[in-house]
Tab-separated table of C-alpha atoms in Angstrom:
chain	number	residue	atom	x	y	z
A	1	MET	CA	9.537	-4.221	67.602
A	2	ARG	CA	8.195	-6.122	64.738
A	3	GLN	CA	10.658	-8.718	63.154
A	4	TYR	CA	11.085	-9.216	59.484
A	5	SER	CA	12.341	-12.370	58.113
A	6	PRO	CA	14.651	-12.294	55.101
A	7	ASP	CA	13.352	-13.797	51.706
A	8	LEU	CA	15.531	-16.657	51.196
A	9	THR	CA	13.609	-17.837	47.994
A	10	PRO	CA	16.366	-18.411	45.331
A	11	PRO	CA	16.206	-15.822	42.593
A	12	TRP	CA	15.315	-18.514	39.939
A	13	LYS	CA	12.200	-19.549	41.878
A	14	LYS	CA	10.810	-16.145	42.272
A	15	PRO	CA	7.816	-15.270	39.878
A	16	ARG	CA	8.913	-12.973	37.133
A	17	THR	CA	7.233	-9.760	36.467
A	18	VAL	CA	5.969	-9.720	32.872
A	19	PRO	CA	5.978	-6.119	31.565
A	20	GLU	CA	2.761	-4.789	29.838
A	21	VAL	CA	3.334	-3.185	26.453
A	22	PRO	CA	0.726	-1.110	24.719
A	23	ALA	CA	-0.308	-2.844	21.480
A	24	GLU	CA	0.497	0.286	19.187
A	25	PRO	CA	0.283	-0.119	15.412
A	26	GLY	CA	3.521	-1.051	13.974
A	27	LEU	CA	4.970	-2.884	17.018
A	28	VAL	CA	6.480	-6.082	15.820
A	29	VAL	CA	5.872	-9.110	18.193
A	30	GLU	CA	5.866	-12.830	17.918
A	31	GLU	CA	3.142	-15.237	19.205
A	32	PRO	CA	5.227	-17.997	20.553
A	33	GLY	CA	2.579	-20.789	20.358
A	34	THR	CA	2.446	-20.534	16.527
A	35	GLY	CA	5.756	-18.738	15.790
A	36	PHE	CA	3.814	-16.077	13.832
A	37	CYS	CA	5.545	-12.756	13.748
A	38	GLY	CA	4.128	-9.652	12.672
A	39	ALA	CA	3.225	-5.946	13.136
A	40	VAL	CA	0.244	-4.855	15.175
A	41	ILE	CA	-2.483	-3.347	12.824
A	42	ARG	CA	-5.398	-3.423	15.171
A	43	CYS	CA	-6.334	-3.894	18.842
A	44	GLU	CA	-9.799	-4.326	19.934
A	45	ALA	CA	-12.226	-6.271	21.927
A	46	GLY	CA	-9.621	-8.327	23.857
A	47	THR	CA	-7.684	-9.375	20.613
A	48	VAL	CA	-4.874	-8.115	18.608
A	49	THR	CA	-4.447	-8.409	14.911
A	50	LEU	CA	-0.807	-9.003	13.459
A	51	GLU	CA	0.248	-8.713	9.913
A	52	ASP	CA	3.378	-10.722	8.761
A	53	ARG	CA	5.805	-9.595	6.037
A	54	PHE	CA	3.820	-11.400	3.478
A	55	GLY	CA	0.578	-9.487	4.189
A	56	LYS	CA	-1.059	-12.364	6.049
A	57	HIS	CA	-3.358	-11.467	9.000
A	58	ARG	CA	-3.805	-13.317	12.281
A	59	VAL	CA	-5.959	-12.645	15.329
A	60	PHE	CA	-4.698	-13.443	18.783
A	61	PRO	CA	-6.147	-12.948	22.316
A	62	LEU	CA	-4.553	-10.455	24.591
A	63	ALA	CA	-3.437	-13.277	26.897
A	64	PRO	CA	-0.999	-12.383	29.897
A	65	GLY	CA	2.558	-13.154	28.899
A	66	GLY	CA	1.275	-14.131	25.504
A	67	PHE	CA	3.799	-12.506	23.147
A	68	LEU	CA	7.482	-11.941	22.671
A	69	LEU	CA	9.117	-8.569	22.048
A	70	GLU	CA	12.677	-8.690	20.933
A	71	GLY	CA	12.861	-12.086	22.627
A	72	ARG	CA	11.254	-10.987	25.873
A	73	VAL	CA	7.893	-12.144	27.203
A	74	VAL	CA	5.471	-9.361	27.384
A	75	THR	CA	1.736	-8.932	27.885
A	76	LEU	CA	0.136	-6.788	25.117
A	77	VAL	CA	-2.452	-4.297	26.426
A	78	LYS	CA	-4.946	-2.094	24.535
A	79	PRO	CA	-3.365	1.379	24.182
A	80	SER	CA	-4.910	3.836	26.631
A	81	SER	CA	-4.685	6.946	24.471
A	82	GLY	CA	-7.935	6.505	22.582
A	83	PRO	CA	-8.443	4.515	19.445
A	84	VAL	CA	-5.463	2.819	17.757
A	85	ARG	CA	-4.114	4.955	14.775
A	86	PRO	CA	-1.896	3.488	12.098
A	87	THR	CA	1.589	4.669	12.109
A	88	ARG	CA	1.976	3.905	8.337
A	89	THR	CA	-0.194	4.853	5.357
A	90	ALA	CA	-1.297	2.319	2.886
A	91	SER	CA	1.670	3.166	0.676
A	92	GLY	CA	4.024	2.311	3.647
A	93	SER	CA	5.143	6.049	4.408
A	94	VAL	CA	5.022	7.328	7.797
A	95	ALA	CA	1.662	8.601	8.750
A	96	VAL	CA	1.236	12.314	9.698
A	97	PRO	CA	-1.545	12.400	12.325
A	98	GLU	CA	-4.404	14.818	11.781
A	99	ALA	CA	-2.468	16.218	8.817
A	100	ARG	CA	-4.547	18.719	6.642
A	101	ALA	CA	-4.664	18.299	2.994
A	102	ARG	CA	-2.320	20.839	1.388
A	103	VAL	CA	-3.591	23.226	-1.172
A	104	ALA	CA	-3.325	21.598	-4.647
A	105	ARG	CA	-0.160	22.165	-6.540
A	106	ALA	CA	-0.232	23.337	-10.143
A	107	GLY	CA	1.713	20.041	-10.980
A	108	ARG	CA	-0.442	16.901	-11.631
A	109	ILE	CA	-0.234	13.227	-12.236
A	110	TYR	CA	-2.250	11.935	-15.025
A	111	VAL	CA	-3.303	8.063	-15.295
A	112	GLU	CA	-4.891	6.255	-18.121
A	113	GLY	CA	-8.364	5.364	-16.708
A	114	ARG	CA	-10.562	5.395	-13.727
A	115	HIS	CA	-9.403	2.140	-12.247
A	116	ASP	CA	-5.880	3.418	-12.253
A	117	ALA	CA	-6.911	6.583	-10.589
A	118	GLU	CA	-8.825	4.618	-7.910
A	119	LEU	CA	-5.931	2.275	-7.210
A	120	VAL	CA	-3.493	5.100	-6.752
A	121	GLU	CA	-6.049	7.045	-4.541
A	122	LYS	CA	-6.403	3.916	-2.316
A	123	VAL	CA	-2.753	3.377	-1.745
A	124	TRP	CA	-1.323	6.746	-2.051
A	125	GLY	CA	-4.110	9.014	-1.215
A	126	ASP	CA	-2.888	10.046	2.201
A	127	ASP	CA	0.594	10.902	0.769
A	128	LEU	CA	-1.034	12.775	-2.160
A	129	ARG	CA	-3.151	14.969	0.071
A	130	VAL	CA	-0.102	15.888	2.381
A	131	GLU	CA	1.728	16.848	-0.583
A	132	GLY	CA	-1.097	18.577	-2.464
A	133	VAL	CA	-0.929	16.455	-5.538
A	134	VAL	CA	-3.970	15.907	-7.622
A	135	VAL	CA	-4.401	12.614	-9.825
A	136	GLU	CA	-6.617	12.847	-12.971
A	137	TYR	CA	-7.371	10.143	-15.603
A	138	LEU	CA	-7.284	10.487	-19.339
A	139	GLU	CA	-9.277	7.658	-20.766
A	140	GLY	CA	-6.342	6.511	-22.784
A	141	VAL	CA	-2.968	8.002	-23.960
A	142	ASP	CA	-3.421	8.231	-27.666
A	143	ASP	CA	-3.637	12.044	-27.668
A	144	LEU	CA	-0.896	12.378	-24.949
A	145	PRO	CA	1.422	14.646	-26.765
A	146	ALA	CA	-1.371	17.218	-27.310
A	147	ILE	CA	-2.474	16.849	-23.669
A	148	VAL	CA	0.986	17.610	-22.297
A	149	GLU	CA	1.219	20.567	-24.843
A	150	ALA	CA	-2.134	21.916	-23.574
A	151	PHE	CA	-0.985	21.574	-20.011
A	152	ALA	CA	2.255	23.507	-20.526
A	153	PRO	CA	4.329	21.845	-17.877
A	154	GLY	CA	7.081	24.099	-16.288
A	155	PRO	CA	9.263	24.328	-13.359
A	156	ASP	CA	6.249	25.232	-10.981
A	157	ALA	CA	3.876	22.860	-12.582
A	158	ARG	CA	5.430	19.570	-13.346
A	159	LEU	CA	3.462	16.889	-15.005
A	160	GLY	CA	3.857	13.060	-14.393
A	161	VAL	CA	2.093	10.504	-16.439
A	162	LEU	CA	1.470	6.737	-15.715
A	163	VAL	CA	1.035	4.616	-18.639
A	164	ASP	CA	-0.235	1.024	-18.864
A	165	HIS	CA	1.584	-1.600	-21.087
A	166	LEU	CA	4.709	0.506	-21.395
A	167	VAL	CA	7.109	-2.013	-22.951
A	168	PRO	CA	9.602	-1.274	-25.819
A	169	GLY	CA	8.013	-1.475	-29.328
A	170	SER	CA	4.427	-1.015	-28.066
A	171	LYS	CA	2.095	1.607	-29.155
A	172	GLU	CA	2.207	3.256	-25.619
A	173	TRP	CA	6.001	3.237	-25.821
A	174	ARG	CA	6.041	5.249	-29.151
A	175	ILE	CA	3.494	7.689	-27.594
A	176	ALA	CA	5.699	8.128	-24.575
A	177	GLU	CA	8.746	8.675	-26.637
A	178	SER	CA	7.043	11.679	-28.468
A	179	VAL	CA	6.872	13.610	-25.044
A	180	THR	CA	10.036	15.595	-24.849
A	181	SER	CA	9.266	18.406	-22.214
A	182	GLU	CA	11.948	18.444	-19.382
A	183	HIS	CA	9.140	19.297	-16.925
A	184	ALA	CA	7.003	16.210	-17.864
A	185	LEU	CA	7.883	12.581	-16.974
A	186	VAL	CA	6.124	9.577	-18.633
A	187	VAL	CA	6.717	6.248	-16.939
A	188	GLY	CA	4.665	2.973	-16.915
A	189	HIS	CA	4.374	-0.541	-15.909
A	190	PRO	CA	4.450	-3.599	-18.266
A	191	TYR	CA	0.874	-4.844	-17.490
A	192	ILE	CA	-1.835	-4.792	-20.075
A	193	ASP	CA	-4.207	-3.223	-17.510
A	194	VAL	CA	-3.688	-1.944	-14.022
A	195	TRP	CA	-5.760	-4.945	-12.760
A	196	GLU	CA	-2.608	-7.078	-13.320
A	197	ALA	CA	-0.593	-4.790	-11.021
A	198	VAL	CA	-2.644	-6.352	-8.043
A	199	LYS	CA	-0.891	-9.495	-6.904
A	200	PRO	CA	-2.838	-12.679	-7.708
A	201	SER	CA	-2.139	-14.100	-4.255
A	202	SER	CA	-4.089	-11.048	-2.714
A	203	LEU	CA	-7.215	-12.079	-4.776
A	204	GLY	CA	-6.701	-15.860	-3.959
A	205	ILE	CA	-6.003	-16.820	-7.535
A	206	GLY	CA	-2.976	-18.593	-8.937
A	207	SER	CA	-2.145	-16.047	-11.655
A	208	TRP	CA	-3.777	-13.657	-13.997
A	209	PRO	CA	-5.101	-15.599	-17.067
A	210	ARG	CA	-3.685	-15.076	-20.648
A	211	VAL	CA	-6.378	-13.610	-22.904
A	212	PRO	CA	-6.053	-14.308	-26.624
A	213	ARG	CA	-5.337	-11.184	-28.886
A	214	GLY	CA	-8.530	-9.727	-30.249
A	215	GLN	CA	-10.634	-10.256	-27.199
A	216	ASP	CA	-11.413	-7.438	-24.697
A	217	TRP	CA	-8.780	-8.098	-22.002
A	218	LYS	CA	-10.999	-7.514	-18.867
A	219	THR	CA	-13.983	-9.419	-20.210
A	220	GLY	CA	-11.645	-12.251	-21.040
A	221	VAL	CA	-10.194	-12.242	-17.491
A	222	CYS	CA	-13.683	-12.333	-16.090
A	223	ARG	CA	-14.692	-15.335	-18.306
A	224	ALA	CA	-11.504	-17.306	-17.719
A	225	LEU	CA	-11.771	-16.894	-13.891
A	226	GLY	CA	-15.378	-17.716	-13.800
A	227	TRP	CA	-16.363	-14.166	-12.758
A	228	PRO	CA	-19.608	-12.570	-13.975
A	229	GLU	CA	-18.759	-10.725	-16.981
A	230	ASN	CA	-19.307	-7.261	-15.467
A	231	THR	CA	-16.133	-5.586	-15.456
A	232	GLY	CA	-17.203	-2.790	-13.066
A	233	ALA	CA	-18.339	-5.294	-10.431
A	234	ALA	CA	-15.067	-7.265	-11.005
A	235	TRP	CA	-13.005	-4.204	-10.368
A	236	THR	CA	-14.826	-3.353	-7.162
A	237	GLY	CA	-13.998	-6.785	-5.863
A	238	ILE	CA	-10.434	-6.552	-6.830
A	239	LEU	CA	-9.944	-3.160	-5.272
A	240	SER	CA	-11.542	-4.309	-2.118
A	241	HIS	CA	-8.744	-6.784	-1.687
A	242	VAL	CA	-6.077	-4.051	-1.892
A	243	ARG	CA	-5.206	-2.952	1.564
A	244	SER	CA	-1.826	-1.556	1.189
A	245	TYR	CA	1.366	-1.495	-1.130
A	246	LYS	CA	1.966	-5.105	-0.076
A	247	ASP	CA	-0.862	-6.142	-2.352
A	248	LEU	CA	0.807	-4.543	-5.614
A	249	GLN	CA	3.513	-5.658	-7.824
A	250	PRO	CA	6.894	-3.682	-7.382
A	251	GLU	CA	6.663	-2.629	-11.106
A	252	LEU	CA	3.677	-0.284	-10.275
A	253	LEU	CA	4.888	0.849	-6.847
A	254	GLY	CA	8.240	2.153	-8.107
A	255	ARG	CA	6.652	4.076	-10.915
A	256	VAL	CA	3.982	5.817	-8.790
A	257	GLU	CA	6.547	6.721	-6.121
A	258	GLN	CA	8.929	8.066	-8.935
A	259	LEU	CA	5.984	10.226	-10.325
A	260	ILE	CA	5.226	11.579	-6.827
A	261	ASP	CA	8.845	12.633	-6.304
A	262	PHE	CA	9.022	14.222	-9.624
A	263	VAL	CA	6.022	16.423	-9.300
A	264	THR	CA	6.884	17.536	-5.839
A	265	VAL	CA	10.458	18.657	-6.522
A	266	GLN	CA	10.769	22.228	-5.313
A	267	PRO	CA	12.084	24.497	-8.242
A	268	GLU	CA	15.615	25.867	-7.732
């Protein structure tokens, strides 16, 4: 009969088994060598990309035992269930995998210009399609009362309007105050233009420059920052640096979320 010898190795000298954990998007881990803590946003080619709470990205190799998960050493591995899919939309909402766009509601969200519409689409586009909300731009709000009247908002067709530079005493403030329909909501942010709602840190600048009154604001910004005075190209560059809600100022975030909630309320 074969004899087996007992394992007399003390427990603290036995090699520990390091669990393997799929690097699913949204998983929060720490890289102990640098102390960098963040959520997984991408896993490919033997590396994992983490994003910290300030929106900073770092790429690390998928080394054995290379990460801490809730204080435990783990080995991150590439998920086996096909390509990594985000668990959050750019707005921070829970992603709905393979969700089909809903048939458009009668309700709408109006914004002032094309840049506003493109920014809302980039950050909230997934949410808007799931909810069936269409965003249109007006090229200004000077005729807003007549536009609202023509839209004829009602319980089944609510209208939300996002206005730039909505501060007490401004022209925009007086126009917004003249809209009285209970089925229309006009809100806004304090910035002269939606460009300013993008965090300067996301663009690598210290702050948005002050432009003297009487000058075209966007052209003045380009001139002050040393950018070519092509506002279309400047906006394309700005928008390319917006990856999620983390790149936007809270004054804009709250107002867009408020409008989405308003136009998607079910009538009683």
